[in-house]
PDB file of C-alpha atoms in Angstrom:
ATOM      1  CA  MET A 888      26.306  22.801  38.057  1.00 69.00           C
ATOM      2  CA  GLU A 889      27.463  22.632  41.640  1.00 79.00           C
ATOM      3  CA  ILE A 890      25.392  20.080  43.572  1.00 78.00           C
ATOM      4  CA  PRO A 891      23.763  21.299  45.675  1.00 82.00           C
ATOM      5  CA  PRO A 892      24.015  24.815  44.296  1.00 86.00           C
ATOM      6  CA  LYS A 893      25.462  27.375  46.691  1.00 87.00           C
ATOM      7  CA  PRO A 894      22.365  28.812  48.398  1.00 88.00           C
ATOM      8  CA  LYS A 895      21.835  32.546  48.672  1.00 88.00           C
ATOM      9  CA  THR A 896      20.381  31.926  52.135  1.00 89.00           C
ATOM     10  CA  PRO A 897      21.028  28.916  54.386  1.00 90.00           C
ATOM     11  CA  TYR A 898      19.289  25.639  53.679  1.00 91.00           C
ATOM     12  CA  VAL A 899      16.714  24.749  56.302  1.00 86.00           C
ATOM     13  CA  LEU A 900      17.056  21.072  57.128  1.00 91.00           C
ATOM     14  CA  ASP A 901      15.485  21.023  60.569  1.00 90.00           C
ATOM     15  CA  LYS A 902      12.984  18.282  59.761  1.00 92.00           C
ATOM     16  CA  GLU A 903      13.665  14.728  58.697  1.00 95.00           C
ATOM     17  CA  GLN A 904      11.504  15.289  55.613  1.00 94.00           C
ATOM     18  CA  ASP A 905      13.760  18.186  54.553  1.00 93.00           C
ATOM     19  CA  LYS A 906      16.775  15.872  54.697  1.00 93.00           C
ATOM     20  CA  ARG A 907      14.959  13.234  52.607  1.00 95.00           C
ATOM     21  CA  ILE A 908      14.002  15.864  50.044  1.00 94.00           C
ATOM     22  CA  MET A 909      17.625  17.055  49.795  1.00 92.00           C
ATOM     23  CA  GLU A 910      18.775  13.462  49.262  1.00 93.00           C
ATOM     24  CA  LYS A 911      16.219  13.042  46.470  1.00 94.00           C
ATOM     25  CA  PHE A 912      17.383  16.274  44.807  1.00 92.00           C
ATOM     26  CA  ASN A 913      20.943  14.956  44.941  1.00 90.00           C
ATOM     27  CA  LYS A 914      19.829  11.660  43.340  1.00 93.00           C
ATOM     28  CA  LEU A 915      18.137  13.588  40.529  1.00 91.00           C
ATOM     29  CA  ALA A 916      21.353  15.494  39.911  1.00 89.00           C
ATOM     30  CA  GLU A 917      23.454  12.311  39.995  1.00 90.00           C
ATOM     31  CA  GLN A 918      21.137  10.678  37.464  1.00 91.00           C
ATOM     32  CA  GLY A 919      21.760  13.530  35.053  1.00 88.00           C
ATOM     33  CA  PHE A 920      18.475  15.407  35.450  1.00 89.00           C
ATOM     34  CA  GLU A 921      18.643  17.724  32.452  1.00 89.00           C
ATOM     35  CA  ASN A 922      16.570  20.721  33.522  1.00 91.00           C
ATOM     36  CA  GLU A 923      19.152  22.724  35.465  1.00 88.00           C
ATOM     37  CA  LYS A 924      16.828  25.711  35.993  1.00 90.00           C
ATOM     38  CA  LEU A 925      14.179  23.500  37.554  1.00 92.00           C
ATOM     39  CA  LEU A 926      16.720  21.691  39.721  1.00 91.00           C
ATOM     40  CA  ARG A 927      18.050  25.019  41.016  1.00 91.00           C
ATOM     41  CA  LEU A 928      14.488  26.053  41.842  1.00 93.00           C
ATOM     42  CA  LEU A 929      13.852  22.796  43.675  1.00 94.00           C
ATOM     43  CA  TYR A 930      16.964  23.226  45.815  1.00 93.00           C
ATOM     44  CA  SER A 931      16.015  26.832  46.553  1.00 94.00           C
ATOM     45  CA  GLN A 932      12.779  25.692  48.159  1.00 94.00           C
ATOM     46  CA  LEU A 933      14.805  24.420  51.126  1.00 93.00           C
ATOM     47  CA  GLU A 934      16.407  27.835  51.698  1.00 93.00           C
ATOM     48  CA  THR A 935      15.219  30.184  54.429  1.00 93.00           C
ATOM     49  CA  ASP A 936      14.278  32.698  51.720  1.00 94.00           C
ATOM     50  CA  TRP A 937      12.583  30.505  49.137  1.00 93.00           C
ATOM     51  CA  ARG A 938      10.236  33.188  47.836  1.00 96.00           C
ATOM     52  CA  THR A 939      12.853  35.255  45.994  1.00 94.00           C
ATOM     53  CA  PRO A 940      14.168  32.362  43.848  1.00 93.00           C
ATOM     54  CA  LEU A 941      10.595  31.267  43.161  1.00 96.00           C
ATOM     55  CA  GLU A 942       9.634  34.752  42.020  1.00 96.00           C
ATOM     56  CA  GLU A 943      12.749  34.969  39.810  1.00 95.00           C
ATOM     57  CA  PHE A 944      11.908  31.589  38.254  1.00 95.00           C
ATOM     58  CA  ILE A 945       8.352  32.710  37.510  1.00 96.00           C
ATOM     59  CA  ASP A 946       9.634  35.988  36.023  1.00 97.00           C
ATOM     60  CA  GLU A 947      11.859  33.969  33.656  1.00 94.00           C
ATOM     61  CA  LEU A 948       8.880  31.834  32.614  1.00 94.00           C
ATOM     62  CA  LEU A 949       6.837  34.952  31.892  1.00 96.00           C
ATOM     63  CA  LYS A 950       9.601  36.270  29.598  1.00 95.00           C
ATOM     64  CA  GLU A 951       9.508  33.123  27.448  1.00 86.00           C
TER      65      GLU A 951
END
């Protein structure tokens, strides 16, 4: 997996907290966090359009 994954919309890092969150996501990835789907979802929450990836993730859960 590319870290961070290539976003479909730009990442929004206009607040210091956003930057800290991104750093924590990167640490999770470096430590070998195994749930790639969840990690992709987490990264997507910093995109300008975070609703679409969230909805797609939920749709996948509903299929299982």
